[in-house]
Coordinates of C-alpha atoms in Angstrom, one line a residue:
Chain A
X1 CA 57.2 132.6 119.8
X2 CA 58.9 135.8 119.3
X3 CA 57.4 137.8 116.4
X4 CA 60.4 138.0 113.6
X5 CA 60.4 139.7 109.9
X6 CA 58.2 137.2 108.0
X7 CA 55.4 138.1 111.0
X8 CA 55.9 141.8 110.5
X9 CA 55.9 141.4 106.7
X10 CA 52.9 139.3 106.7
X11 CA 51.0 141.9 109.2
X12 CA 51.9 144.4 106.4
X13 CA 50.3 142.2 103.7
X14 CA 47.5 142.1 106.2
X15 CA 46.8 145.2 106.4
X16 CA 46.9 145.8 102.7
X17 CA 44.3 143.7 101.7
X18 CA 41.5 145.0 101.5
X19 CA 38.5 142.2 102.5
X20 CA 35.6 143.6 100.5
X21 CA 33.2 140.5 100.2
X22 CA 30.3 141.1 102.9
X23 CA 29.5 137.8 104.4
X24 CA 25.4 138.6 103.8
X25 CA 22.1 136.8 103.4
X26 CA 23.0 136.0 99.6
X27 CA 25.5 134.1 100.6
X28 CA 23.7 131.8 102.4
X29 CA 21.2 131.7 99.8
X30 CA 23.8 130.5 97.4
X31 CA 25.2 127.8 100.5
X32 CA 21.9 126.3 100.9
X33 CA 21.2 125.9 96.8
X34 CA 24.6 124.2 97.2
X35 CA 25.9 125.9 94.3
X36 CA 29.6 125.5 95.5
X37 CA 30.5 121.7 94.8
X38 CA 32.6 120.2 96.7
X39 CA 35.8 117.8 96.2
X40 CA 34.3 115.2 98.6
X41 CA 30.9 115.6 97.0
X42 CA 32.9 115.2 93.4
X43 CA 35.0 111.8 95.2
X44 CA 31.4 110.5 96.1
X45 CA 30.3 111.0 92.8
X46 CA 32.7 109.1 91.2
X47 CA 32.5 106.3 93.1
X48 CA 28.9 106.2 92.8
X49 CA 28.8 106.1 89.1
X50 CA 31.4 103.2 89.2
X51 CA 28.9 101.4 91.6
X52 CA 26.2 101.8 89.0
X53 CA 28.1 100.6 86.1
X54 CA 29.8 97.9 88.2
X55 CA 26.8 96.7 88.9
X56 CA 25.3 96.7 85.7
X57 CA 28.2 94.6 84.3
X58 CA 28.1 92.7 87.4
X59 CA 24.2 91.5 86.5
X60 CA 25.2 90.9 82.9
X61 CA 28.4 88.4 83.8
X62 CA 25.4 86.3 86.1
X63 CA 23.6 86.4 83.5
X64 CA 26.7 84.7 81.2
X65 CA 27.4 82.6 84.5
X66 CA 24.2 81.0 84.4
X67 CA 24.1 80.6 81.0
X68 CA 27.9 78.6 80.8
X69 CA 27.3 76.9 84.3
X70 CA 27.7 73.6 82.4
X71 CA 30.9 74.8 80.8
X72 CA 34.0 74.5 83.7
X73 CA 36.4 77.0 81.6
X74 CA 33.8 79.1 80.6
X75 CA 32.2 79.0 84.3
X76 CA 35.5 79.5 86.1
X77 CA 36.6 82.9 84.0
X78 CA 33.4 84.6 84.1
X79 CA 33.7 84.0 88.5
X80 CA 37.3 85.5 88.1
X81 CA 35.8 88.5 86.7
X82 CA 32.7 88.5 89.0
X83 CA 35.3 88.2 91.8
X84 CA 37.0 91.1 90.6
X85 CA 34.1 93.2 89.5
X86 CA 32.7 92.4 93.4
X87 CA 36.2 93.8 95.0
X88 CA 36.2 96.8 92.9
X89 CA 32.9 98.0 94.0
X90 CA 33.2 97.2 97.6
X91 CA 36.2 99.3 97.2
X92 CA 34.4 102.1 95.9
X93 CA 31.4 101.3 99.2
X94 CA 34.4 101.5 101.0
X95 CA 35.4 104.8 99.9
X96 CA 31.9 106.1 100.1
X97 CA 31.8 105.0 104.2
X98 CA 34.8 106.9 104.0
X99 CA 34.1 109.8 102.6
X100 CA 30.9 110.2 104.9
X101 CA 33.3 109.7 108.1
X102 CA 35.8 111.9 107.1
X103 CA 35.3 115.5 108.4
X104 CA 37.6 119.0 107.4
X105 CA 37.4 119.7 111.3
X106 CA 40.0 116.8 111.9
X107 CA 43.8 117.6 112.0
X108 CA 45.4 119.1 108.7
X109 CA 47.5 115.6 109.0
X110 CA 44.4 113.1 109.3
X111 CA 42.2 114.2 106.9
X112 CA 44.7 115.0 104.1
X113 CA 45.8 111.3 104.8
X114 CA 42.6 110.1 104.3
X115 CA 41.6 112.2 101.4
X116 CA 45.0 111.3 99.7
X117 CA 44.3 107.5 100.7
X118 CA 41.1 107.8 98.8
X119 CA 42.7 109.1 96.0
X120 CA 45.2 106.6 95.6
X121 CA 43.1 103.5 96.5
X122 CA 42.6 103.5 92.8
X123 CA 45.8 101.9 92.5
X124 CA 44.2 98.9 94.9
X125 CA 41.7 98.6 92.2
X126 CA 43.6 98.5 89.0
X127 CA 46.2 96.3 90.9
X128 CA 43.2 93.2 91.7
X129 CA 41.8 93.9 87.9
X130 CA 45.3 92.8 86.3
X131 CA 44.9 89.3 88.1
X132 CA 41.7 88.4 85.8
X133 CA 44.1 89.2 82.9
X134 CA 44.6 85.2 81.8
X135 CA 41.2 84.7 82.0
X136 CA 40.6 86.8 79.2
X137 CA 42.3 84.4 77.1
X138 CA 39.7 81.4 78.4
X139 CA 36.2 82.9 79.0
X140 CA 35.5 81.4 75.4
X141 CA 36.9 77.8 76.0
X142 CA 33.7 75.6 75.4
X143 CA 33.8 71.8 76.1
X144 CA 33.3 71.5 72.9
X145 CA 36.5 73.1 72.0
X146 CA 38.5 71.6 74.4
X147 CA 37.2 68.4 72.9
X148 CA 37.8 69.4 69.4
X149 CA 40.6 71.5 69.7
X150 CA 43.3 69.1 69.5
X151 CA 46.7 69.4 70.4
X152 CA 46.6 72.2 68.1
X153 CA 44.6 74.5 70.0
X154 CA 46.3 73.7 73.1
X155 CA 49.7 74.7 71.4
X156 CA 48.3 78.0 70.6
X157 CA 46.0 78.6 74.2
X158 CA 48.4 77.3 76.9
X159 CA 51.7 79.8 75.7
X160 CA 49.3 82.5 76.0
X161 CA 47.5 82.1 78.9
X162 CA 50.9 81.1 80.7
X163 CA 52.2 84.6 79.0
X164 CA 49.2 86.5 80.2
X165 CA 49.9 84.7 83.4
X166 CA 53.4 86.3 83.7
X167 CA 52.5 89.4 82.4
X168 CA 49.3 89.6 85.6
X169 CA 51.9 88.8 88.4
X170 CA 54.2 91.1 87.1
X171 CA 51.5 94.1 87.0
X172 CA 50.2 92.7 90.3
X173 CA 53.8 92.8 91.9
X174 CA 54.6 96.0 90.5
X175 CA 51.4 98.7 90.4
X176 CA 51.9 99.9 93.9
X177 CA 52.0 103.2 95.3
X178 CA 55.5 103.4 95.5
X179 CA 56.2 102.5 92.1
X180 CA 53.9 105.1 90.9
X181 CA 56.7 107.7 92.1
X182 CA 59.7 105.3 91.1
X183 CA 58.4 103.8 87.9
X184 CA 57.6 105.9 85.1
X185 CA 55.6 103.3 83.1
X186 CA 53.6 102.4 86.3
X187 CA 52.4 106.0 86.6
X188 CA 51.6 106.2 83.1
X189 CA 49.1 103.6 83.4
X190 CA 47.4 105.2 86.4
X191 CA 47.1 108.4 84.6
X192 CA 45.6 106.4 81.4
X193 CA 42.9 104.9 84.3
X194 CA 41.3 108.1 84.6
X195 CA 42.5 109.2 88.0
X196 CA 44.7 112.2 86.9
X197 CA 44.8 113.4 90.8
X198 CA 46.7 110.3 92.1
X199 CA 50.2 111.0 91.5
X200 CA 49.8 114.3 93.3
X201 CA 47.8 112.0 96.0
X202 CA 50.3 110.1 96.4
X203 CA 52.9 112.9 96.5
X204 CA 51.1 114.3 99.6
X205 CA 51.2 111.2 101.0
X206 CA 54.8 111.0 101.0
X207 CA 54.8 114.7 102.3
X208 CA 52.6 113.7 105.0
X209 CA 55.3 110.7 106.0
X210 CA 57.6 113.3 106.0
X211 CA 55.8 115.8 107.6
X212 CA 54.9 113.8 110.8
X213 CA 58.6 112.4 111.1
X214 CA 60.2 113.8 114.6
X215 CA 63.4 115.2 113.3
Chain B
X1 CA 25.7 127.7 115.3
X2 CA 22.9 130.1 113.9
X3 CA 22.9 131.9 110.4
X4 CA 23.8 135.0 112.8
X5 CA 26.3 133.9 114.9
X6 CA 27.9 132.3 111.8
X7 CA 27.7 135.5 109.2
X8 CA 29.1 137.4 112.3
X9 CA 32.0 135.1 112.7
X10 CA 32.9 134.8 109.1
X11 CA 32.7 138.4 109.0
X12 CA 35.6 138.8 112.1
X13 CA 37.4 135.8 110.7
X14 CA 37.5 136.3 106.7
X15 CA 40.8 137.8 106.4
X16 CA 42.0 134.1 107.0
X17 CA 40.3 132.9 104.5
X18 CA 41.5 135.3 102.1
X19 CA 45.0 134.8 103.4
X20 CA 44.7 130.8 103.0
X21 CA 43.2 131.2 99.4
X22 CA 45.9 133.8 98.3
X23 CA 48.8 131.2 99.1
X24 CA 47.3 127.8 98.1
X25 CA 45.5 129.2 94.6
X26 CA 47.3 131.2 92.7
X27 CA 44.8 131.6 90.0
X28 CA 42.6 134.6 90.8
X29 CA 39.6 132.8 89.0
X30 CA 39.6 130.2 91.1
X31 CA 40.1 132.2 94.6
X32 CA 36.6 133.0 94.8
X33 CA 35.5 129.3 94.0
X34 CA 38.1 128.3 96.5
X35 CA 36.6 130.6 99.5
X36 CA 33.2 129.9 98.6
X37 CA 33.8 126.4 99.0
X38 CA 35.9 127.3 102.5
X39 CA 32.7 129.0 103.4
X40 CA 30.5 126.5 102.9
X41 CA 32.3 123.6 104.1
X42 CA 32.5 126.0 107.6
X43 CA 28.6 126.1 107.1
X44 CA 28.4 122.5 106.9
X45 CA 30.6 121.7 109.8
X46 CA 29.6 124.4 111.6
X47 CA 26.6 122.4 113.1
X48 CA 29.0 119.8 114.8
X49 CA 31.1 122.7 116.0
X50 CA 31.8 122.2 119.6
X51 CA 32.1 125.0 121.8
X52 CA 34.7 123.9 123.7
X53 CA 37.1 123.7 120.7
X54 CA 38.9 127.2 120.0
X55 CA 36.9 128.6 117.0
X56 CA 40.3 129.8 115.0
X57 CA 41.8 126.4 115.4
X58 CA 38.4 124.8 114.3
X59 CA 38.2 127.3 111.6
X60 CA 42.0 127.0 110.3
X61 CA 41.5 123.7 110.0
X62 CA 38.6 123.3 107.8
X63 CA 39.7 126.5 105.6
X64 CA 43.6 124.7 105.3
X65 CA 42.0 121.1 104.6
X66 CA 39.4 122.7 101.8
X67 CA 42.9 124.7 100.8
X68 CA 45.0 121.9 100.3
X69 CA 42.4 119.6 98.8
X70 CA 41.2 122.5 96.3
X71 CA 44.6 123.4 95.2
X72 CA 45.0 119.0 94.1
X73 CA 41.6 119.7 92.4
X74 CA 42.9 122.7 90.6
X75 CA 46.1 120.8 89.4
X76 CA 44.0 117.8 87.9
X77 CA 42.3 120.1 86.2
X78 CA 45.1 121.8 84.8
X79 CA 43.7 125.4 86.2
X80 CA 47.1 125.7 88.2
X81 CA 49.0 128.5 86.8
X82 CA 52.9 129.2 87.3
X83 CA 53.2 131.2 90.4
X84 CA 55.8 133.6 88.7
X85 CA 53.1 134.6 86.1
X86 CA 50.3 135.3 88.4
X87 CA 52.2 136.9 90.9
X88 CA 51.3 140.6 90.2
X89 CA 47.6 140.1 89.0
X90 CA 47.6 138.7 92.5
X91 CA 48.1 141.6 94.6
X92 CA 45.6 143.6 92.5
X93 CA 43.0 140.8 92.3
X94 CA 39.8 141.8 90.8
X95 CA 37.6 139.2 92.1
X96 CA 34.0 139.7 93.5
X97 CA 35.1 138.5 96.8
X98 CA 38.1 140.8 96.4
X99 CA 41.8 140.7 97.9
X100 CA 42.6 143.9 96.6
X101 CA 46.0 145.8 97.2
X102 CA 46.1 150.3 98.3
X103 CA 47.7 152.0 95.7
X104 CA 50.0 154.0 97.8
X105 CA 52.3 151.2 99.3
X106 CA 55.7 151.6 98.9
X107 CA 57.2 149.7 95.9
X108 CA 59.7 147.8 97.4
X109 CA 57.6 146.7 100.6
X110 CA 55.2 145.7 97.3
X111 CA 58.3 143.4 96.3
X112 CA 59.1 141.8 99.6
X113 CA 55.5 140.6 100.2
X114 CA 55.4 139.6 96.7
X115 CA 58.9 137.6 97.8
X116 CA 57.3 136.1 100.8
X117 CA 54.1 135.0 98.8
X118 CA 56.5 133.7 96.4
X119 CA 58.2 131.9 98.5
X120 CA 55.5 130.5 100.8
X121 CA 53.9 129.2 97.4
X122 CA 56.8 127.5 96.3
X123 CA 56.7 125.3 99.7
X124 CA 55.3 122.0 100.3
X125 CA 51.4 121.4 101.6
X126 CA 52.1 121.0 104.6
X127 CA 55.0 123.5 105.3
X128 CA 52.9 125.9 103.8
X129 CA 50.1 125.3 106.0
X130 CA 52.4 125.2 108.7
X131 CA 54.2 128.7 107.7
X132 CA 50.7 130.4 107.4
X133 CA 49.9 129.6 110.7
X134 CA 53.1 130.6 112.4
X135 CA 53.1 133.6 110.2
X136 CA 49.6 134.6 111.6
X137 CA 51.5 134.3 115.5
X138 CA 49.6 131.0 116.3
X139 CA 51.0 129.3 119.5
X140 CA 53.3 126.2 118.8
X141 CA 50.6 124.5 120.8
X142 CA 47.6 125.6 118.8
X143 CA 49.9 125.3 114.9
X144 CA 50.6 121.2 116.4
X145 CA 46.7 120.8 117.6
X146 CA 45.3 122.3 113.8
X147 CA 47.9 120.2 111.9
X148 CA 47.9 117.0 114.1
X149 CA 51.4 116.6 114.9
X150 CA 53.9 117.8 117.8
X151 CA 54.8 120.7 119.1
X152 CA 58.3 119.6 119.0
X153 CA 58.1 118.9 115.4
X154 CA 56.3 121.9 114.7
X155 CA 59.4 123.7 116.3
X156 CA 61.7 122.3 114.4
X157 CA 60.2 122.6 110.8
X158 CA 59.8 125.9 111.5
X159 CA 63.0 126.4 112.2
X160 CA 64.2 125.0 109.3
X161 CA 61.3 126.8 107.1
X162 CA 62.5 130.2 108.3
X163 CA 66.3 129.4 107.8
X164 CA 65.3 128.9 104.5
X165 CA 63.1 131.6 103.7
X166 CA 66.0 134.1 105.2
X167 CA 68.4 132.4 102.9
X168 CA 66.1 133.0 99.8
X169 CA 65.3 136.8 100.7
X170 CA 69.6 136.8 101.3
X171 CA 70.0 135.2 97.5
X172 CA 67.2 137.8 96.2
X173 CA 69.4 140.7 97.5
X174 CA 66.9 141.4 100.3
X175 CA 68.8 140.7 104.1
X176 CA 67.6 142.2 107.2
X177 CA 69.4 145.6 106.2
X178 CA 66.4 145.5 103.8
X179 CA 64.1 145.1 106.2
X180 CA 65.3 147.7 108.2
X181 CA 65.6 150.1 105.0
X182 CA 62.2 149.3 104.6
X183 CA 60.6 150.2 108.5
X184 CA 59.5 146.2 108.3
X185 CA 62.0 145.6 111.0

């Protein structure tokens, strides 16, 4: 590889850099006290927080399920909430396993692909969480309400449930990594879920995809 | 790798960290954090460093991976600042891990370096990594190994980026003649 003008300019820039920092013992005591907070630690912390909160929510749901066991509609609804919460927790645990196995000493493409994948995994969790939407309209339907509600109750309840089923299917199909870049409302929902870095991660995934392509 | 070896190797190669930090983090305040994070990850990964590996390959991989991740972290918290706005202070940055320019340099040379930095700053994350490695005069084989793509891909992409940069230099009124005038060529 021949040295060209950019490399010469870069050398001139290198010569002008004054590197005053000393790699000394103080640096080591800082490192050992872990004053530096790594990005990976941050990722693990959010997942651990999610698992702890999810665990508490799950415990409440299991208690509720025991209480409403004899009420089929309520039991099925709470069962779906439990299923979705377990799925989210499994996804978070999987993320932690991936972070533990991630090494910055891997090639840049491999490490960044994993990292960006982790950051965009929230999309999958968000997507599945919408499956439970129709059950928010059924979890309070007790046997007594079914017996005594009559046609008026069913005339209100059934259209609402059908509407929420349609919304859930629509959201499940549309909340995808690809749509997060194409559709503004999907991007808005992802940002709203607290994962502000997701859109950057998606951009990077796309960039990596292009980068790997042989011209 | 023991502490003494690590410190010595960091001392010898710290220029790499400064240049990568400058390219990926335009905010002077955040740059110190980025360099600290790079050193932290290098030390942490040092236990697993395989002597069969080339040290610089390993170091570039870790530094670039940390820098790319850090860039997104800074963006997320809204700390990333506009490149243009931070360009001049960057050349005279006063940090505890300082990267300072010497005052006696020619104005035009400064301008060209600033232009080169700006153009690099405008590249995508992966292209930026590729360009830094190229500017560091790494062989294609090593660039391919650090980035995890093929040598052919390295050559093709570099050719395109260089052409684009040349074009940008020309548009900015700094063609080859200008470079020669400044005794860079």
